[in-house]
């Protein structure tokens, strides 16, 4: 039996979304419309069993495990290194997917580059690789002033993705997740999260990047049509798609399946969506047959309970 902690809701919500998307990653939206995913599949794109999760979940679990002991960028970066080189926090002891920006950052960290200087800083380094794993930072909202929470969120992004745009996408996501954790409904959390983060992002430091977030900050992301939502690996597109899926759904299952069936970067879109949907709808809303198929289910539940104690007690 799963304890229905808020941490289990988010971590399992993210992981189940990830695993639903893994078998159809890189398939087109047309393919997904013709043959929509409605259950936990196996093999496909990566030839791995049903319930296998990817780097999205692995690096999320690495971050959560490190936060159980406090906040150390060196520990977090080292856990990412261990994931890639030792199979730490993988579904089956094997890494089968890694983004190029994350790969290069781990290589730099291995060469002795400090964590805050390891991440990609160029315009082309704005993949969704830090957004996909940032959810655990939201759980620190009760123990940190908001400005410190966002500062640390930015720092965790910088380990792999140091461009300001990636940092800001993580900050927006964490701000919205924070309100979901506090009990707000999705639309309320979206609006409150935007209002709160604008207290930071209204400063001149962020002015040059704000236009990239116009659709998010409009407050009307849910009103966009399906054709307006893109689902590749660009961090802005993943943030928009995850919010669109959450706000246009009325259950956990609907949200994550909507995300997967957008096609493209299916595992990450569904993981980012699933983290938020898991928090709001709770563990009990996730189909039991999906949870039962998840690799290392008990290890994830044990981590979630330890993490829950660390952040809420």
CSV table of C-alpha atoms in Angstrom, one decimal:
chain,number,residue,atom,x,y,z
A,1,UNK,CA,0.0,0.0,0.0
A,2,UNK,CA,1.3,3.4,-1.0
A,3,UNK,CA,1.4,6.1,1.7
A,4,UNK,CA,-0.3,9.1,0.1
A,5,UNK,CA,2.3,11.7,0.9
A,6,UNK,CA,2.7,14.7,-1.2
A,7,UNK,CA,6.2,13.6,-2.2
A,8,UNK,CA,4.9,10.2,-3.4
A,9,UNK,CA,2.2,12.0,-5.4
A,10,UNK,CA,4.7,14.2,-7.3
A,11,UNK,CA,7.5,11.7,-7.7
A,12,UNK,CA,5.3,8.8,-8.8
A,13,UNK,CA,3.2,11.2,-10.9
A,14,UNK,CA,6.4,12.3,-12.8
A,15,UNK,CA,7.8,8.8,-13.1
A,16,UNK,CA,4.6,7.2,-14.4
A,17,UNK,CA,4.2,10.0,-17.0
A,18,UNK,CA,7.8,9.4,-18.0
A,19,UNK,CA,7.4,5.6,-18.4
A,20,UNK,CA,4.2,6.1,-20.4
A,21,UNK,CA,6.1,8.3,-22.9
A,22,UNK,CA,9.3,6.2,-23.2
A,23,UNK,CA,8.1,3.7,-25.7
A,24,UNK,CA,6.8,6.3,-28.2
A,25,UNK,CA,9.5,9.0,-27.8
A,26,UNK,CA,10.3,10.8,-31.1
A,27,UNK,CA,7.1,9.5,-32.8
A,28,UNK,CA,5.0,12.2,-34.5
A,29,UNK,CA,1.8,13.7,-33.4
A,30,UNK,CA,0.1,12.2,-36.5
A,31,UNK,CA,1.2,8.8,-35.3
A,32,UNK,CA,-0.2,9.4,-31.9
A,33,UNK,CA,-3.5,10.6,-33.2
A,34,UNK,CA,-3.8,7.5,-35.4
A,35,UNK,CA,-2.7,5.2,-32.6
A,36,UNK,CA,-3.0,7.0,-29.2
A,37,UNK,CA,-1.3,5.7,-26.1
A,38,UNK,CA,-3.9,4.6,-23.6
A,39,UNK,CA,-1.9,2.2,-21.3
A,40,UNK,CA,1.6,1.4,-20.2
A,41,UNK,CA,3.4,0.0,-23.2
A,42,UNK,CA,6.8,-1.7,-23.5
A,43,UNK,CA,9.7,-1.7,-26.0
A,44,UNK,CA,9.0,0.6,-28.9
A,45,UNK,CA,11.5,3.4,-29.3
A,46,UNK,CA,14.0,2.2,-26.7
A,47,UNK,CA,13.3,-1.6,-26.6
A,48,UNK,CA,12.8,-1.6,-22.9
A,49,UNK,CA,10.1,-3.3,-20.8
A,50,UNK,CA,6.8,-1.6,-19.9
A,51,UNK,CA,7.3,0.6,-16.8
A,52,UNK,CA,10.8,1.6,-17.6
A,53,UNK,CA,11.5,5.2,-16.8
A,54,UNK,CA,14.2,7.4,-18.4
A,55,UNK,CA,16.7,10.1,-17.4
A,56,UNK,CA,13.9,12.4,-16.5
A,57,UNK,CA,13.0,10.3,-13.5
A,58,UNK,CA,16.5,9.2,-12.7
A,59,UNK,CA,17.8,12.8,-12.3
A,60,UNK,CA,14.7,13.8,-10.4
A,61,UNK,CA,15.3,11.0,-8.0
A,62,UNK,CA,19.0,12.0,-7.7
A,63,UNK,CA,17.9,15.5,-6.8
A,64,UNK,CA,15.3,14.4,-4.2
A,65,UNK,CA,17.8,12.0,-2.6
A,66,UNK,CA,20.4,14.8,-2.3
A,67,UNK,CA,17.8,17.2,-0.8
A,68,UNK,CA,17.1,14.7,1.9
A,69,UNK,CA,20.5,15.6,3.3
A,70,UNK,CA,20.3,19.3,2.7
A,71,UNK,CA,21.3,21.5,-0.2
A,72,UNK,CA,24.7,20.9,-1.8
A,73,UNK,CA,25.4,21.6,-5.5
A,74,UNK,CA,28.4,19.3,-5.4
A,75,UNK,CA,26.4,16.4,-4.1
A,76,UNK,CA,23.7,17.0,-6.7
A,77,UNK,CA,26.2,17.2,-9.5
A,78,UNK,CA,28.1,14.2,-8.2
A,79,UNK,CA,24.8,12.2,-8.2
A,80,UNK,CA,24.3,13.1,-11.8
A,81,UNK,CA,27.8,11.9,-12.6
A,82,UNK,CA,27.1,8.6,-10.8
A,83,UNK,CA,23.8,8.2,-12.7
A,84,UNK,CA,25.6,8.4,-16.0
A,85,UNK,CA,28.7,6.5,-15.2
A,86,UNK,CA,27.5,3.9,-12.6
A,87,UNK,CA,23.8,3.5,-13.4
A,88,UNK,CA,22.8,5.1,-10.1
A,89,UNK,CA,19.0,5.6,-9.8
A,90,UNK,CA,18.3,4.1,-13.2
A,91,UNK,CA,15.4,1.8,-13.8
A,92,UNK,CA,17.5,-1.3,-14.6
A,93,UNK,CA,21.1,-0.4,-14.1
A,94,UNK,CA,21.5,1.1,-17.6
A,95,UNK,CA,21.4,4.6,-19.0
A,96,UNK,CA,19.7,4.5,-22.4
A,97,UNK,CA,19.0,8.2,-22.9
A,98,UNK,CA,20.8,11.4,-22.2
A,99,UNK,CA,20.5,14.9,-23.6
A,100,UNK,CA,23.6,16.4,-25.2
A,101,UNK,CA,23.7,19.5,-23.0
A,102,UNK,CA,23.5,17.2,-19.9
A,103,UNK,CA,26.2,14.9,-21.3
A,104,UNK,CA,28.5,17.8,-21.9
A,105,UNK,CA,27.9,19.3,-18.4
A,106,UNK,CA,28.6,16.0,-16.7
A,107,UNK,CA,31.8,15.7,-18.7
A,108,UNK,CA,32.9,19.2,-17.6
A,109,UNK,CA,32.0,18.4,-14.0
A,110,UNK,CA,34.2,15.2,-14.3
A,111,UNK,CA,37.1,17.4,-15.5
A,112,UNK,CA,36.8,19.5,-12.3
A,113,UNK,CA,34.6,22.4,-13.5
A,114,UNK,CA,32.5,23.6,-10.6
A,115,UNK,CA,28.8,22.8,-10.8
A,116,UNK,CA,27.7,26.4,-11.3
A,117,UNK,CA,30.0,26.7,-14.3
A,118,UNK,CA,29.4,23.3,-15.9
A,119,UNK,CA,26.0,23.9,-17.5
A,120,UNK,CA,25.5,25.0,-21.1
A,121,UNK,CA,25.2,28.8,-21.4
A,122,UNK,CA,24.5,29.3,-25.1
A,123,UNK,CA,21.2,29.9,-26.9
A,124,UNK,CA,21.3,26.4,-28.1
A,125,UNK,CA,21.5,25.0,-24.5
A,126,UNK,CA,17.8,25.5,-23.8
A,127,UNK,CA,16.6,22.0,-24.0
A,128,UNK,CA,14.3,20.7,-21.3
A,129,UNK,CA,16.9,18.8,-19.4
A,130,UNK,CA,16.8,20.8,-16.2
A,131,UNK,CA,13.1,21.5,-16.3
A,132,UNK,CA,12.4,17.7,-16.4
A,133,UNK,CA,14.1,17.1,-13.1
A,134,UNK,CA,13.5,20.3,-11.1
A,135,UNK,CA,10.2,19.3,-9.3
A,136,UNK,CA,11.8,18.3,-6.0
A,137,UNK,CA,12.8,21.9,-5.5
A,138,UNK,CA,9.2,23.0,-5.2
A,139,UNK,CA,8.9,20.9,-2.0
A,140,UNK,CA,11.3,23.2,-0.2
A,141,UNK,CA,8.9,26.1,-0.3
A,142,UNK,CA,8.0,25.9,3.4
A,143,UNK,CA,11.6,26.0,4.6
A,144,UNK,CA,12.9,28.7,2.3
A,145,UNK,CA,12.0,32.3,1.6
A,146,UNK,CA,10.6,32.5,-1.9
A,147,UNK,CA,13.6,34.4,-3.3
A,148,UNK,CA,16.0,31.8,-1.9
A,149,UNK,CA,13.9,29.0,-3.3
A,150,UNK,CA,14.1,30.5,-6.8
A,151,UNK,CA,17.8,31.3,-6.4
A,152,UNK,CA,18.5,27.6,-5.5
A,153,UNK,CA,16.2,26.4,-8.3
A,154,UNK,CA,18.3,28.5,-10.7
A,155,UNK,CA,21.5,27.0,-9.3
A,156,UNK,CA,20.2,23.5,-9.7
A,157,UNK,CA,19.3,24.2,-13.3
A,158,UNK,CA,22.8,25.7,-13.9
A,159,UNK,CA,24.5,22.3,-13.2
A,160,UNK,CA,23.4,21.3,-16.7
A,161,UNK,CA,21.4,24.2,-18.2
A,162,UNK,CA,22.8,27.6,-17.2
A,163,UNK,CA,21.2,29.8,-19.8
A,164,UNK,CA,18.8,32.3,-18.1
A,165,UNK,CA,15.9,31.0,-20.2
A,166,UNK,CA,16.2,27.5,-18.8
A,167,UNK,CA,16.6,28.9,-15.3
A,168,UNK,CA,13.5,30.9,-15.6
A,169,UNK,CA,11.4,28.0,-17.0
A,170,UNK,CA,12.4,26.1,-13.9
A,171,UNK,CA,11.5,29.0,-11.6
A,172,UNK,CA,8.1,29.4,-13.2
A,173,UNK,CA,7.4,25.6,-12.9
A,174,UNK,CA,8.5,25.5,-9.3
A,175,UNK,CA,6.4,28.6,-8.4
A,176,UNK,CA,3.3,27.0,-9.9
A,177,UNK,CA,4.0,23.6,-8.3
A,178,UNK,CA,4.4,25.3,-4.9
A,179,UNK,CA,0.8,26.5,-5.0
A,180,UNK,CA,-0.4,23.1,-6.1
A,181,UNK,CA,1.4,21.7,-3.0
A,182,UNK,CA,-0.3,24.3,-0.9
A,183,UNK,CA,-3.7,23.0,-2.1
A,184,UNK,CA,-4.7,25.3,-4.9
A,185,UNK,CA,-6.5,24.1,-8.0
A,186,UNK,CA,-4.5,24.1,-11.2
A,187,UNK,CA,-5.9,27.4,-12.7
A,188,UNK,CA,-5.4,29.1,-9.3
A,189,UNK,CA,-1.9,27.7,-8.9
A,190,UNK,CA,-1.0,28.8,-12.4
A,191,UNK,CA,-2.2,32.4,-11.8
A,192,UNK,CA,-0.7,32.7,-8.3
A,193,UNK,CA,2.5,31.1,-9.4
A,194,UNK,CA,2.9,33.6,-12.3
A,195,UNK,CA,2.1,36.5,-10.0
A,196,UNK,CA,4.6,35.4,-7.4
A,197,UNK,CA,7.5,34.7,-9.8
A,198,UNK,CA,6.9,38.1,-11.5
A,199,UNK,CA,8.1,39.7,-8.2
A,200,UNK,CA,11.5,38.3,-9.2
A,201,UNK,CA,11.4,38.3,-13.0
A,202,UNK,CA,10.2,41.9,-13.3
A,203,UNK,CA,13.8,43.1,-12.5
A,204,UNK,CA,16.0,44.3,-15.4
A,205,UNK,CA,18.2,41.2,-15.1
A,206,UNK,CA,15.4,39.1,-16.7
A,207,UNK,CA,14.0,41.7,-19.2
A,208,UNK,CA,15.7,40.3,-22.2
A,209,UNK,CA,14.2,36.9,-21.8
A,210,UNK,CA,10.6,37.8,-20.8
A,211,UNK,CA,9.3,37.8,-24.4
A,212,UNK,CA,10.0,34.1,-24.7
A,213,UNK,CA,7.5,33.6,-21.9
A,214,UNK,CA,4.8,35.8,-23.3
A,215,UNK,CA,2.3,32.9,-23.8
A,216,UNK,CA,2.9,31.5,-20.4
A,217,UNK,CA,2.6,34.9,-18.7
A,218,UNK,CA,-0.6,35.8,-20.6
A,219,UNK,CA,-2.4,33.7,-18.1
A,220,UNK,CA,-4.3,32.1,-21.0
A,221,UNK,CA,-2.1,29.2,-22.0
A,222,UNK,CA,-5.0,26.8,-21.7
A,223,UNK,CA,-6.9,28.7,-24.4
A,224,UNK,CA,-4.4,27.9,-27.1
A,225,UNK,CA,-5.4,25.3,-29.7
A,226,UNK,CA,-3.7,21.9,-30.0
A,227,UNK,CA,-2.0,23.1,-33.1
A,228,UNK,CA,-0.5,26.0,-31.2
A,229,UNK,CA,1.2,23.6,-28.7
A,230,UNK,CA,4.6,22.2,-29.7
A,231,UNK,CA,6.1,19.2,-28.0
A,232,UNK,CA,9.7,18.9,-28.9
A,233,UNK,CA,12.7,19.2,-26.6
A,234,UNK,CA,12.9,23.1,-26.3
A,235,UNK,CA,12.3,24.1,-22.7
A,236,UNK,CA,9.7,26.8,-23.5
A,237,UNK,CA,7.7,24.3,-25.5
A,238,UNK,CA,7.8,21.7,-22.8
A,239,UNK,CA,6.7,24.3,-20.1
A,240,UNK,CA,3.9,25.5,-22.3
A,241,UNK,CA,2.8,22.0,-23.2
A,242,UNK,CA,2.8,20.7,-19.6
A,243,UNK,CA,0.7,23.6,-18.4
A,244,UNK,CA,-1.7,23.3,-21.3
A,245,UNK,CA,-2.2,19.5,-20.6
A,246,UNK,CA,-2.7,20.1,-16.9
A,247,UNK,CA,-5.2,23.0,-17.4
A,248,UNK,CA,-7.1,21.2,-20.1
A,249,UNK,CA,-7.6,17.9,-18.1
A,250,UNK,CA,-9.8,16.8,-15.2
A,251,UNK,CA,-7.8,13.8,-14.0
A,252,UNK,CA,-4.2,12.6,-13.7
A,253,UNK,CA,-4.7,10.0,-16.5
A,254,UNK,CA,-6.2,12.5,-18.9
A,255,UNK,CA,-3.3,15.0,-18.3
A,256,UNK,CA,-0.4,12.6,-18.9
A,257,UNK,CA,-2.0,10.7,-21.8
A,258,UNK,CA,-2.8,14.1,-23.4
A,259,UNK,CA,1.0,14.9,-22.9
A,260,UNK,CA,2.2,11.6,-24.4
A,261,UNK,CA,-0.1,11.9,-27.4
A,262,UNK,CA,1.2,15.2,-28.4
A,263,UNK,CA,4.1,13.2,-29.8
A,264,UNK,CA,7.7,14.4,-30.0
A,265,UNK,CA,9.6,14.4,-26.7
A,266,UNK,CA,6.8,12.3,-25.2
A,267,UNK,CA,8.5,11.1,-22.0
A,268,UNK,CA,9.7,14.5,-20.9
A,269,UNK,CA,6.4,16.3,-21.7
A,270,UNK,CA,4.5,13.6,-19.8
A,271,UNK,CA,7.0,13.7,-16.9
A,272,UNK,CA,6.8,17.4,-16.5
A,273,UNK,CA,3.0,17.3,-16.7
A,274,UNK,CA,2.8,14.2,-14.5
A,275,UNK,CA,4.7,15.9,-11.6
A,276,UNK,CA,2.1,18.6,-11.4
A,277,UNK,CA,-0.9,16.4,-12.0
A,278,UNK,CA,0.4,13.9,-9.5
A,279,UNK,CA,0.6,16.6,-6.8
A,280,UNK,CA,-2.9,17.9,-7.5
A,281,UNK,CA,-4.8,14.7,-8.0
A,282,UNK,CA,-2.8,12.5,-5.6
A,283,UNK,CA,-1.3,9.0,-5.7
A,284,UNK,CA,-4.7,7.4,-5.5
A,285,UNK,CA,-5.7,9.0,-8.8
A,286,UNK,CA,-2.8,7.2,-10.7
A,287,UNK,CA,-4.2,4.0,-12.1
A,288,UNK,CA,-2.9,1.2,-9.9
A,289,UNK,CA,-2.0,-1.0,-12.9
A,290,UNK,CA,0.4,1.7,-14.1
A,291,UNK,CA,2.1,2.0,-10.7
A,292,UNK,CA,2.4,-1.8,-10.4
A,293,UNK,CA,4.3,-1.9,-13.7
A,294,UNK,CA,6.8,0.8,-12.7
A,295,UNK,CA,10.4,-0.4,-12.3
A,296,UNK,CA,11.7,-0.2,-8.7
A,297,UNK,CA,8.4,0.9,-7.4
A,298,UNK,CA,9.2,0.3,-3.8
A,299,UNK,CA,12.5,2.1,-4.0
A,300,UNK,CA,10.7,5.2,-5.3
A,301,UNK,CA,8.1,5.0,-2.6
A,302,UNK,CA,10.8,4.6,0.1
A,303,UNK,CA,12.6,7.6,-1.4
A,304,UNK,CA,9.4,9.6,-1.4
A,305,UNK,CA,8.7,9.0,2.2
A,306,UNK,CA,12.3,9.9,3.2
A,307,UNK,CA,12.0,13.0,1.1
A,308,UNK,CA,8.7,13.9,2.6
A,309,UNK,CA,10.1,13.7,6.1
A,310,UNK,CA,13.1,15.9,5.1
A,311,UNK,CA,11.1,18.7,3.6
A,312,UNK,CA,8.0,18.8,5.7
A,313,UNK,CA,9.2,18.0,9.2
